[in-house]
Amino acid sequence: NDEKDGKRQAGQPNRDVPRVSGDRKPKNFPQLLMIALMDPICSGIIEWNRQGTKFHIVDSDRFIREILPAYFKSRKFVSFARRLNHWGFKYDREGRSYSHASFLRDDHRLLQQMFSCEKKAHKTEWDR
C-alpha cells in the first residue's frame, strides 16, 4: 500500500504542504487552490506559469477525477469554474490560464485581500 510506504498519489491532499496563512485549516477557495498548486503531487495536472502570475490546468481529465474531489469536494469542472469567477479570477483564452491580481505564487499574503463577489439579489440605481 502506497500510504503505508509514505507515498502519496494525486487525489490525496498533502497534509505536509505548508499552510498559506496562520490558520490551521484553509477557510476559503483561494487558499485551497494555492495549496493544490503548492503540492508537488499535483504537478503535471495543475501548474503555475513561469512568472507565477497565472495557473493552468495541464491534464483536465486527471484534474476532474483526482484534484477536484480531494481539494474542492466536487467532481464538476463547471462548479470549479463558477467559483473562480465568483472570486474574481480572469480567464485568458489565448494562454488557457487563470489569473487574479492577488493570487501570485510567491506572495501568499495577498490572499488576505481576496474576497468573494456575491451577486446582488436586486439591481441598485448604480447598476442601471
Short mmCIF file of C-alpha atoms in Angstrom, two decimals:
data_model
loop_
_atom_site.label_atom_id
_atom_site.label_comp_id
_atom_site.label_asym_id
_atom_site.label_seq_id
_atom_site.Cartn_x
_atom_site.Cartn_y
_atom_site.Cartn_z
CA ASN A 1 0.00 0.00 0.00
CA ASP A 2 1.43 3.37 -1.04
CA GLU A 3 0.07 5.11 2.05
CA LYS A 4 1.95 2.70 4.33
CA ASP A 5 5.16 3.29 2.35
CA GLY A 6 4.79 7.03 2.88
CA LYS A 7 3.99 7.63 -0.78
CA ARG A 8 1.00 9.64 -1.84
CA GLN A 9 -0.89 9.76 -5.10
CA ALA A 10 -2.80 12.61 -6.71
CA GLY A 11 -6.27 12.79 -5.26
CA GLN A 12 -4.94 12.61 -1.72
CA PRO A 13 -4.40 16.10 -0.23
CA ASN A 14 -0.88 16.71 1.01
CA ARG A 15 -1.07 17.22 4.76
CA ASP A 16 2.61 18.29 4.82
CA VAL A 17 2.31 21.28 2.47
CA PRO A 18 2.85 24.50 4.43
CA ARG A 19 -0.31 26.45 5.07
CA VAL A 20 -0.75 29.74 3.29
CA SER A 21 -1.96 31.60 6.37
CA GLY A 22 -1.63 31.42 10.14
CA ASP A 23 -4.77 29.28 10.32
CA ARG A 24 -4.52 25.58 10.87
CA LYS A 25 -7.14 24.81 8.24
CA PRO A 26 -7.73 26.71 5.00
CA LYS A 27 -11.01 28.56 5.05
CA ASN A 28 -11.68 29.64 1.51
CA PHE A 29 -11.41 28.68 -2.13
CA PRO A 30 -8.25 30.70 -2.98
CA GLN A 31 -6.39 29.14 -0.05
CA LEU A 32 -7.37 25.63 -1.17
CA LEU A 33 -6.34 26.45 -4.73
CA MET A 34 -2.97 27.77 -3.54
CA ILE A 35 -2.36 24.61 -1.51
CA ALA A 36 -3.17 22.43 -4.52
CA LEU A 37 -0.75 24.47 -6.66
CA MET A 38 1.96 24.12 -3.98
CA ASP A 39 1.50 20.35 -3.77
CA PRO A 40 4.22 18.58 -5.82
CA ILE A 41 1.88 15.64 -6.47
CA CYS A 42 -0.38 17.97 -8.49
CA SER A 43 2.46 18.93 -10.84
CA GLY A 44 1.58 17.86 -14.35
CA ILE A 45 -2.11 18.30 -13.53
CA ILE A 46 -2.33 21.95 -12.45
CA GLU A 47 0.67 24.30 -12.63
CA TRP A 48 1.84 27.90 -12.42
CA ASN A 49 3.20 29.72 -15.44
CA ARG A 50 6.91 30.57 -15.27
CA GLN A 51 6.31 34.01 -13.75
CA GLY A 52 3.93 32.68 -11.08
CA THR A 53 1.20 35.11 -12.12
CA LYS A 54 -1.21 32.63 -13.76
CA PHE A 55 -2.07 28.97 -13.45
CA HIS A 56 -3.36 26.49 -15.95
CA ILE A 57 -4.82 23.02 -15.90
CA VAL A 58 -2.46 20.72 -17.75
CA ASP A 59 -4.47 17.49 -17.58
CA SER A 60 -8.20 18.24 -17.34
CA ASP A 61 -9.25 14.59 -17.02
CA ARG A 62 -6.98 13.97 -14.02
CA PHE A 63 -7.88 17.37 -12.57
CA ILE A 64 -11.58 16.47 -12.58
CA ARG A 65 -11.00 12.91 -11.39
CA GLU A 66 -8.31 13.49 -8.74
CA ILE A 67 -7.87 17.14 -7.72
CA LEU A 68 -11.46 18.44 -7.63
CA PRO A 69 -12.75 15.82 -5.16
CA ALA A 70 -9.60 15.90 -3.00
CA TYR A 71 -9.28 19.67 -2.61
CA PHE A 72 -12.65 21.15 -3.54
CA LYS A 73 -15.17 18.43 -2.59
CA SER A 74 -16.59 18.49 -6.11
CA ARG A 75 -16.46 16.45 -9.29
CA LYS A 76 -17.80 19.09 -11.67
CA PHE A 77 -15.49 21.44 -13.55
CA VAL A 78 -18.42 23.82 -14.11
CA SER A 79 -18.66 24.32 -10.32
CA PHE A 80 -14.91 24.96 -10.10
CA ALA A 81 -15.07 27.49 -12.96
CA ARG A 82 -18.04 29.22 -11.31
CA ARG A 83 -16.07 29.54 -8.07
CA LEU A 84 -13.08 31.00 -9.96
CA ASN A 85 -15.39 33.59 -11.47
CA HIS A 86 -17.05 34.23 -8.11
CA TRP A 87 -13.65 35.05 -6.60
CA GLY A 88 -12.70 37.40 -9.45
CA PHE A 89 -10.29 35.20 -11.42
CA LYS A 90 -9.91 36.10 -15.09
CA TYR A 91 -9.63 33.51 -17.84
CA ASP A 92 -7.10 34.08 -20.61
CA ARG A 93 -8.40 32.16 -23.64
CA GLU A 94 -5.17 32.57 -25.58
CA GLY A 95 -2.98 31.16 -22.82
CA ARG A 96 -5.75 28.91 -21.46
CA SER A 97 -4.88 30.12 -17.97
CA TYR A 98 -6.44 31.85 -14.97
CA SER A 99 -5.17 34.87 -13.07
CA HIS A 100 -6.03 37.26 -10.25
CA ALA A 101 -4.04 40.31 -9.12
CA SER A 102 -3.97 38.96 -5.53
CA PHE A 103 -3.20 35.34 -6.44
CA LEU A 104 0.55 35.06 -7.00
CA ARG A 105 2.85 32.10 -6.44
CA ASP A 106 5.41 33.98 -4.37
CA ASP A 107 3.17 36.25 -2.29
CA HIS A 108 0.65 34.28 -0.23
CA ARG A 109 -0.08 37.35 1.92
CA LEU A 110 -2.08 38.78 -0.97
CA LEU A 111 -4.68 36.04 -0.45
CA GLN A 112 -5.96 38.06 2.50
CA GLN A 113 -7.02 40.77 0.04
CA MET A 114 -9.24 38.41 -1.93
CA PHE A 115 -12.96 38.28 -1.40
CA SER A 116 -15.92 36.51 -2.90
CA CYS A 117 -18.03 38.63 -5.24
CA GLU A 118 -21.58 37.74 -4.21
CA LYS A 119 -24.22 38.52 -6.81
CA LYS A 120 -26.71 41.09 -5.66
CA ALA A 121 -30.29 39.90 -5.44
CA HIS A 122 -31.53 43.14 -6.96
CA LYS A 123 -30.05 45.93 -9.01
CA THR A 124 -29.37 49.26 -7.42
CA GLU A 125 -29.73 52.59 -9.22
CA TRP A 126 -25.97 52.44 -9.84
CA ASP A 127 -26.39 49.22 -11.85
CA ARG A 128 -28.96 50.67 -14.26
#
